[in-house]
Coordinates of C-alpha atoms in Angstrom, one line a residue:
M15 CA 87.8 114.8 79.4
S16 CA 87.8 114.7 75.7
E17 CA 84.9 113.1 73.9
Y18 CA 86.5 110.5 71.7
N19 CA 85.0 109.2 68.4
K20 CA 84.9 105.5 67.3
V21 CA 86.9 104.0 64.5
T22 CA 84.4 103.9 61.6
P23 CA 84.7 101.9 58.4
E24 CA 85.7 105.1 56.6
I25 CA 88.6 105.8 59.0
I26 CA 89.7 102.0 58.6
E27 CA 90.0 102.6 54.9
Q28 CA 92.0 105.9 55.5
I29 CA 94.5 104.0 57.7
K30 CA 94.7 101.1 55.1
A31 CA 95.6 103.8 52.5
V32 CA 98.8 104.8 54.5
V33 CA 99.7 101.4 55.9
D34 CA 99.7 98.0 54.2
P35 CA 96.2 96.5 54.8
K36 CA 97.9 93.3 55.8
R37 CA 99.2 95.1 58.8
V38 CA 95.9 96.6 59.9
Y39 CA 93.8 94.5 62.2
V40 CA 90.2 95.1 63.3
G41 CA 87.5 93.1 65.2
E42 CA 88.1 89.5 65.7
D43 CA 91.4 89.8 63.8
I44 CA 93.0 91.6 66.8
N45 CA 95.0 89.4 69.2
E46 CA 93.7 89.4 72.7
D47 CA 97.2 90.2 74.0
F48 CA 96.7 93.8 72.8
S49 CA 94.1 94.2 75.6
H50 CA 96.4 94.0 78.6
D51 CA 100.0 94.0 79.8
E52 CA 101.8 91.7 82.1
M53 CA 99.8 92.7 85.2
S54 CA 96.2 91.9 84.3
I55 CA 94.8 93.1 87.6
Y56 CA 94.9 96.6 86.1
G57 CA 92.2 95.6 83.7
K58 CA 91.7 94.6 80.1
K59 CA 90.3 96.5 77.1
M60 CA 90.2 95.5 73.5
P61 CA 91.3 98.2 71.0
E62 CA 89.0 98.8 67.9
L63 CA 92.1 98.7 65.5
V64 CA 95.7 97.7 65.7
V65 CA 98.4 98.9 63.3
D66 CA 101.8 97.0 63.1
A67 CA 103.9 100.1 62.1
L68 CA 107.2 99.7 60.1
T69 CA 108.4 103.2 59.9
T70 CA 108.2 106.7 61.6
E71 CA 106.2 108.0 58.5
E72 CA 103.6 105.3 59.0
V73 CA 103.2 106.1 62.8
S74 CA 102.9 109.8 61.7
A75 CA 100.3 109.2 59.0
V76 CA 98.2 107.1 61.5
M77 CA 98.5 109.8 64.2
K78 CA 97.3 112.5 61.7
I79 CA 94.3 110.5 61.0
A80 CA 93.5 109.9 64.7
Y81 CA 94.1 113.5 65.7
E82 CA 91.8 114.9 62.9
N83 CA 89.1 112.5 64.0
T84 CA 89.7 112.7 67.8
I85 CA 90.3 109.0 68.3
P86 CA 92.4 107.7 71.2
V87 CA 95.7 106.1 70.4
T88 CA 97.8 103.8 72.6
P89 CA 101.4 103.1 71.6
R90 CA 102.7 99.6 72.4
G91 CA 105.9 97.8 72.5
A92 CA 106.3 94.2 73.8
G93 CA 103.6 94.7 76.3
T94 CA 105.8 93.6 79.2
G95 CA 104.9 96.6 81.5
L96 CA 103.4 96.1 85.0
V97 CA 101.2 99.2 85.6
G98 CA 98.7 99.1 82.7
A99 CA 100.5 101.8 80.7
C100 CA 99.9 100.2 77.4
V101 CA 96.3 99.0 78.0
P102 CA 93.9 100.9 75.6
I103 CA 91.4 101.8 78.3
A104 CA 89.7 104.3 76.0
G105 CA 89.5 101.8 73.1
G106 CA 90.5 103.4 69.8
I107 CA 93.8 102.4 67.9
V108 CA 96.8 100.6 69.2
I109 CA 100.1 101.4 67.3
N110 CA 102.4 98.3 67.7
T111 CA 106.0 99.2 67.3
T112 CA 107.6 95.7 67.8
K113 CA 108.1 95.3 64.1
M114 CA 110.4 98.5 64.0
N115 CA 113.2 96.3 65.3
K116 CA 116.3 97.2 63.3
I117 CA 119.7 98.1 64.9
L118 CA 120.6 100.9 62.5
G119 CA 124.2 101.3 63.1
Y120 CA 127.0 102.1 65.5
D121 CA 129.0 105.4 65.7
L122 CA 132.1 104.3 67.6
D123 CA 133.7 107.7 67.4
N124 CA 130.9 109.0 69.6
F125 CA 130.1 105.7 71.4
V126 CA 126.4 105.6 70.5
V127 CA 124.2 103.2 68.7
H128 CA 121.1 104.2 66.5
V129 CA 118.1 101.8 66.9
E130 CA 114.4 101.7 66.1
A131 CA 112.2 101.7 69.1
G132 CA 111.0 98.1 68.8
V133 CA 114.5 96.5 69.1
L134 CA 114.4 94.2 72.1
L135 CA 116.8 95.0 75.0
N136 CA 118.2 91.4 74.8
D137 CA 119.0 91.8 71.0
L138 CA 120.9 95.1 71.6
A139 CA 122.7 93.7 74.6
E140 CA 123.9 90.6 72.7
D141 CA 124.9 92.6 69.7
C142 CA 127.0 95.0 71.8
V143 CA 128.8 92.0 73.5
R144 CA 129.8 90.6 70.2
Q145 CA 131.7 93.9 69.4
G146 CA 133.2 94.2 72.9
L147 CA 130.7 96.9 73.9
M148 CA 128.1 97.2 76.7
Y149 CA 124.8 98.8 76.8
P150 CA 124.6 99.3 80.6
P151 CA 120.8 99.5 81.4
D152 CA 119.7 96.1 82.4
P153 CA 116.0 95.8 83.4
G154 CA 114.8 92.3 84.6
E155 CA 112.7 91.8 81.4
K156 CA 115.3 91.2 78.7
F157 CA 112.6 90.9 76.0
A158 CA 111.1 94.4 76.4
C159 CA 111.4 96.9 73.6
L160 CA 113.9 99.8 74.0
G161 CA 111.2 102.3 73.3
G162 CA 109.3 100.9 76.2
N163 CA 112.3 101.0 78.4
V164 CA 112.8 104.7 77.6
S165 CA 109.2 105.4 78.0
T166 CA 109.3 104.1 81.5
N167 CA 112.8 105.1 82.3
A168 CA 113.5 101.5 83.3
G169 CA 116.3 100.9 85.8
G170 CA 117.3 97.4 86.4
M171 CA 120.2 95.5 88.0
R172 CA 123.2 97.7 86.9
A173 CA 121.6 101.0 87.9
C174 CA 123.4 101.2 91.1
K175 CA 126.8 101.7 89.2
Y176 CA 125.8 102.7 85.7
G177 CA 122.4 104.6 86.2
A178 CA 119.0 104.1 84.7
T179 CA 117.9 104.2 81.0
R180 CA 117.6 108.0 81.0
D181 CA 121.4 108.3 81.5
Y182 CA 122.0 106.5 78.1
V183 CA 119.5 108.4 75.9
R184 CA 121.3 110.9 73.6
A185 CA 118.7 111.6 70.9
M186 CA 115.3 110.3 69.7
T187 CA 112.8 110.7 66.8
V188 CA 109.2 111.3 68.2
V189 CA 105.9 111.5 66.6
L190 CA 103.7 114.0 68.2
P191 CA 99.9 113.5 68.9
D192 CA 99.1 115.6 65.8
G193 CA 101.4 113.5 63.7
E194 CA 104.3 116.0 63.4
I195 CA 107.7 114.3 63.5
V196 CA 110.4 115.9 65.8
K197 CA 113.9 115.1 66.5
L198 CA 115.1 115.7 70.0
G199 CA 118.7 115.6 71.5
S200 CA 122.0 114.9 69.7
T201 CA 124.9 112.7 70.0
V202 CA 126.7 115.2 72.2
S203 CA 127.2 114.3 75.8
K204 CA 126.1 117.7 77.4
T205 CA 123.7 120.5 76.6
S206 CA 122.3 123.6 78.1
S207 CA 120.1 124.4 75.3
G208 CA 116.8 125.3 76.5
Y209 CA 114.3 123.0 78.3
S210 CA 115.2 119.3 77.9
L211 CA 112.3 118.0 75.9
L212 CA 114.3 114.8 75.4
N213 CA 114.3 114.1 79.1
L214 CA 110.6 115.1 79.3
I215 CA 109.7 112.3 76.8
V216 CA 111.9 109.8 78.7
G217 CA 109.6 108.3 81.4
S218 CA 106.5 109.9 79.9
E219 CA 105.0 106.5 79.2
G220 CA 103.8 107.2 75.6
T221 CA 101.5 110.2 76.8
L222 CA 103.4 112.9 75.2
G223 CA 104.7 111.4 71.9
I224 CA 105.5 108.1 70.4
I225 CA 109.2 107.2 70.2
T226 CA 110.2 105.6 66.9
E227 CA 114.0 105.9 66.8
L228 CA 116.7 106.2 69.6
T229 CA 120.3 107.1 69.8
L230 CA 121.8 105.4 72.9
K231 CA 125.1 105.8 74.6
I232 CA 127.1 102.7 74.8
I233 CA 130.5 102.0 76.6
P234 CA 133.5 99.5 76.3
A235 CA 132.6 96.2 78.0
P236 CA 134.5 95.6 81.2
K237 CA 137.3 93.1 80.9
E238 CA 136.5 91.1 84.1
V239 CA 133.2 90.4 85.9
I240 CA 132.6 88.4 89.0
S241 CA 129.6 87.8 91.2
L242 CA 129.2 87.0 94.9
V243 CA 126.3 85.2 96.5
V244 CA 126.2 86.1 100.1
P245 CA 123.7 84.3 102.4
F246 CA 122.4 85.6 105.6
E247 CA 120.4 84.1 108.4
N248 CA 117.6 86.8 108.2
L249 CA 116.5 89.5 105.9
A250 CA 117.0 92.4 108.2
D251 CA 120.8 91.7 108.5
C252 CA 121.0 91.1 104.8
I253 CA 119.5 94.5 103.9
S254 CA 121.2 96.5 106.6
T255 CA 124.6 95.5 105.1
V256 CA 123.8 97.4 101.8
P257 CA 124.9 100.9 102.7
K258 CA 128.3 99.4 103.9
F259 CA 129.3 98.8 100.2
K260 CA 129.1 102.5 99.3
F261 CA 130.6 103.6 102.7
N262 CA 133.6 101.5 102.0
H263 CA 134.1 102.9 98.5
L264 CA 133.1 99.8 96.7
D265 CA 131.2 100.2 93.5
P266 CA 129.3 97.1 92.6
Q267 CA 127.8 96.9 89.1
A268 CA 124.7 95.3 90.7
L269 CA 123.7 94.8 94.3
E270 CA 120.4 92.8 94.8
F271 CA 118.6 91.4 97.9
M272 CA 116.2 88.5 97.9
E273 CA 114.4 86.5 100.6
K274 CA 114.6 82.7 100.7
A275 CA 110.9 82.2 99.7
I276 CA 111.2 83.9 96.4
V277 CA 114.6 82.1 95.7
Q278 CA 113.0 78.8 96.2
K279 CA 110.1 79.7 93.9
S280 CA 112.5 80.8 91.2
E281 CA 114.5 77.6 91.5
R282 CA 111.4 75.6 91.1
Y283 CA 110.5 77.6 88.0
I284 CA 114.0 77.2 86.3
G285 CA 114.3 73.6 87.6
K286 CA 117.7 74.1 89.0
S287 CA 119.0 74.6 92.5
V288 CA 121.6 77.4 92.6
Y289 CA 121.4 79.0 96.0
P290 CA 122.3 77.1 99.3
Q291 CA 119.5 76.6 101.7
V292 CA 121.6 75.6 104.7
L293 CA 125.3 76.5 105.4
D294 CA 127.3 75.4 108.5
G295 CA 124.2 74.2 110.0
I296 CA 122.4 77.5 109.7
E297 CA 119.3 77.9 107.7
V298 CA 119.6 80.8 105.1
G299 CA 116.9 83.4 105.3
A300 CA 117.9 85.9 102.7
Y301 CA 120.7 86.7 100.2
L302 CA 122.7 89.5 98.6
L303 CA 123.7 89.0 94.9
V304 CA 126.6 91.2 94.2
T305 CA 128.4 91.8 90.9
F306 CA 131.7 93.6 90.4
D307 CA 133.4 94.5 87.2
G308 CA 136.9 95.7 86.5
K309 CA 140.0 96.0 84.4
S310 CA 141.8 93.0 85.6
Q311 CA 141.4 89.9 87.8
D312 CA 144.0 91.3 90.3
E313 CA 141.7 94.4 90.7
L314 CA 138.6 92.1 91.3
D315 CA 140.5 89.8 93.7
A316 CA 141.3 92.9 95.9
I317 CA 137.7 94.0 95.7
I318 CA 136.4 90.5 96.7
E319 CA 138.7 90.3 99.7
Q320 CA 137.4 93.7 100.9
A321 CA 133.7 93.0 100.2
S322 CA 134.0 89.6 102.0
E323 CA 135.4 91.1 105.1
I324 CA 132.6 93.7 105.1
V325 CA 129.8 91.3 104.7
L326 CA 131.1 88.6 107.2
E327 CA 131.6 91.3 109.8
A328 CA 127.9 92.3 109.0
G329 CA 126.7 88.9 109.9
A330 CA 126.9 87.0 106.6
I331 CA 127.0 83.2 107.0
D332 CA 129.6 82.8 104.1
V333 CA 130.6 84.4 100.8
L334 CA 130.3 82.2 97.7
V335 CA 132.2 83.3 94.6
A336 CA 130.7 82.8 91.1
D337 CA 133.9 83.2 89.2
T338 CA 133.1 81.4 85.9
P339 CA 130.7 82.5 83.2
A340 CA 128.5 79.4 83.9
K341 CA 128.3 80.1 87.6
I342 CA 127.5 83.8 87.0
K343 CA 124.9 82.8 84.4
D344 CA 123.2 80.4 86.9
A345 CA 123.1 82.9 89.8
W346 CA 121.6 85.6 87.6
A347 CA 119.2 83.2 85.9
A348 CA 117.5 82.5 89.1
R349 CA 117.4 86.3 90.0
S350 CA 116.1 87.2 86.5
S351 CA 113.2 84.7 86.8
F352 CA 111.6 86.1 89.9
L353 CA 108.6 87.7 88.4
E354 CA 107.9 84.8 86.0
A355 CA 108.3 82.4 89.0
I356 CA 105.8 84.4 91.1
K357 CA 103.4 84.4 88.2
A358 CA 103.7 80.7 87.5
E359 CA 102.4 79.9 91.1
T360 CA 99.8 82.7 91.2
N361 CA 96.1 81.9 91.2
W362 CA 93.8 83.2 88.5
K363 CA 90.1 84.2 89.0
D364 CA 87.6 85.6 86.5
G365 CA 90.5 85.9 83.9
L366 CA 92.7 88.1 86.3
E367 CA 95.9 87.2 88.2
M368 CA 95.6 87.5 91.9
L369 CA 98.8 89.5 92.1
D370 CA 99.7 93.1 92.6
E371 CA 103.1 94.9 93.0
C372 CA 104.8 98.0 94.0
D373 CA 108.3 99.1 93.0
V374 CA 108.8 101.7 95.5
V375 CA 112.2 103.4 95.9
V376 CA 113.5 104.7 99.2
P377 CA 116.8 106.1 100.5
L378 CA 119.6 103.5 101.0
N379 CA 119.6 104.0 104.7
M380 CA 115.8 103.4 105.0
I381 CA 115.7 100.1 103.1
A382 CA 115.9 97.8 106.2
P383 CA 113.5 99.7 108.3
Y384 CA 111.1 100.2 105.4
V385 CA 111.1 96.5 104.5
E386 CA 110.5 95.6 108.2
Y387 CA 107.5 98.0 108.2
V388 CA 106.1 96.4 105.1
Y389 CA 106.2 92.9 106.5
G390 CA 104.7 94.2 109.7
V391 CA 101.7 95.6 107.8
G392 CA 101.4 92.5 105.7
E393 CA 101.3 90.3 108.8
K394 CA 98.8 92.5 110.4
M395 CA 96.5 92.3 107.4
G396 CA 97.1 88.5 107.0
L397 CA 98.6 89.0 103.5
Q398 CA 101.1 86.7 101.6
I399 CA 104.0 89.1 100.7
E400 CA 107.2 88.3 98.8
S401 CA 109.9 90.8 98.1
F402 CA 113.3 91.3 96.4
G403 CA 114.9 94.4 94.9
H404 CA 117.7 96.5 93.7
A405 CA 119.3 97.0 97.1
G406 CA 122.2 99.1 95.6
D407 CA 119.7 101.9 94.5
G408 CA 116.9 101.5 97.0
N409 CA 114.4 100.2 94.5
L410 CA 112.2 97.5 96.1
H411 CA 109.7 95.1 94.6
I412 CA 107.0 94.0 97.0
Y413 CA 104.4 91.6 95.8
I414 CA 101.1 90.7 97.3
I415 CA 99.6 87.4 96.3
G416 CA 96.0 86.3 96.7
D417 CA 95.1 82.7 97.6
D418 CA 92.3 80.7 96.1
Q419 CA 89.9 81.5 99.0
I420 CA 89.6 85.3 98.2
S421 CA 87.5 86.9 95.6
V422 CA 88.9 89.4 93.0
A423 CA 87.0 92.2 94.6
D424 CA 88.2 91.4 98.1
F425 CA 91.8 90.9 96.9
Q426 CA 91.8 94.3 95.2
K427 CA 90.3 95.9 98.2
K428 CA 93.0 94.4 100.5
A429 CA 95.8 95.4 98.0
D430 CA 94.5 99.0 97.9
E431 CA 94.5 99.1 101.8
F432 CA 98.1 97.6 101.9
F433 CA 99.5 99.9 99.2
D434 CA 97.8 103.0 100.7
D435 CA 99.7 102.2 103.9
I436 CA 103.2 101.3 102.5
Y437 CA 103.2 104.0 99.8
A438 CA 102.5 106.6 102.4
E439 CA 105.3 105.2 104.6
A440 CA 107.6 105.4 101.6
T441 CA 106.8 109.0 101.1
R442 CA 107.3 109.7 104.8
V443 CA 110.8 108.3 104.7
G444 CA 111.8 110.2 101.7
G445 CA 111.0 107.7 98.9
L446 CA 109.0 107.7 95.7
V447 CA 106.1 105.7 94.3
S448 CA 108.0 104.1 91.5
G449 CA 111.7 103.4 90.8
E450 CA 111.3 101.9 87.3
H451 CA 108.0 100.4 86.5
A452 CA 106.4 103.9 86.1
I453 CA 102.8 104.9 86.9
G454 CA 100.5 103.9 84.0
S455 CA 96.8 103.7 85.3
G456 CA 97.6 101.2 88.1
K457 CA 99.6 103.7 90.3
L458 CA 98.1 107.0 89.4
E459 CA 96.2 107.4 92.7
Y460 CA 99.3 106.6 94.7
L461 CA 101.4 109.2 92.8
A462 CA 98.7 111.8 93.3
K463 CA 98.7 111.2 97.1
S464 CA 102.6 111.3 97.2
V465 CA 103.4 114.4 95.3
G466 CA 100.1 116.4 95.8
P467 CA 97.6 118.2 93.7
R468 CA 99.9 121.0 92.4
Q469 CA 102.4 118.7 90.9
M470 CA 99.7 116.6 89.2
E471 CA 98.2 119.9 87.8
I472 CA 101.6 120.8 86.4
M473 CA 102.0 117.3 84.8
E474 CA 98.5 117.4 83.3
G475 CA 99.2 120.9 81.9
I476 CA 102.3 119.6 80.2
K477 CA 100.3 116.7 78.7
R478 CA 97.8 119.4 77.3
V479 CA 100.5 121.4 75.7
F480 CA 101.8 118.3 73.8
D481 CA 98.3 116.8 73.2
P482 CA 95.4 119.3 73.2
K483 CA 92.9 116.8 72.3
M484 CA 94.2 114.3 74.9
I485 CA 94.1 111.4 72.5
L486 CA 97.5 109.9 73.1
N487 CA 97.5 107.1 75.8
P488 CA 94.8 108.8 77.7
G489 CA 94.0 108.2 81.4
K490 CA 97.6 107.5 82.3
V491 CA 100.4 109.0 84.6
C492 CA 98.7 112.3 85.6
Y493 CA 95.0 112.3 85.2
R494 CA 92.0 109.8 85.2
L495 CA 89.5 109.4 82.4

């Protein structure tokens, strides 16, 4: 481990010489939000200094000072992560990129858009829609920064048809740990030009370099979109239906599963009832939310008819069609609010949420048996578990929630035991530790157990090539401090 130095008054003055002093914060002027991400169970740590960067050159200048003085630096976007990746666990400097938020321009000849890393996903998505375009990646947190999405290779609802964030990154500007600025990739759609350093940065969680600008692929927006709400009596039948969509050549834009408890919690949160609780005298236990897009309404009508036959034969109670913008919006508003709904009803103790999560990804044919296994373990351990997920790509979100009778230490111990078990099972069935939320510091041990020591050594070796002093977002992804 590197021996890090503290931020001294002299270093503060050096930084204020390269960044407007009004955008440099120290001591009590630092907002407490910079000490944690959205999952406080992974700890809090205040940085010694925060810089609101506006340009690539400012990020470069700060990194040069930090590198020369061996001071740890944590890059940060909107702080919406769920694995502690933007928590400055070694103290030092936080470089806040949220004010680097300009959409720099579209190149419609090549179907790309050039943005700064602090642009919010929601802002780009809305700007694209206004121009008849679509940026396909659709992570649940719409107010995350695009730089953060790329740093975690965020997936989201539309990944089952359109792929994850990685598939839309054409080029980027990156500041390396020593402050050097490099440009990776190009607007071209294919390359066999040496090692793909671009793809190495994607998903590296700010440990190899700081992304400041991005060139992202966009596509023409689909002409027609429709969603289906498909209720089932039980979760097992609901999930086991998922592979039938692919087998029957249906290509949903999004395919989500959700159990009744989390739907009810979300509806309480948004203050609106959207999903039926009882149909034909049958109590609903789980739902599929399916979205299709196409070139015409006739095309979608044929798809809906085929999809309805498939799910009804598989045991669905009914098929409810959301065929207006308002109905589609309501159906997806409930789905998009799941995490906020869970957090709104979660207990806090000692300043920490009694909540932990895994976003494991498993093969499609293993979703149903894996979820059944998870609930069995939870029941055996006496845990409150809630789940939902991107059924179309096997990415499952499983939450463990502590009640007000348990201490933080006991909750964390139970969570560790639970996750040790279910991550091991995910590996056994051919899955991986994270589908989209990444590793950070919170899931590092589970990754190590899953991939083994040799792969962890290789990843740490890559980190050391990029960052010999190990100052950039230390203690994340591939090694502990």
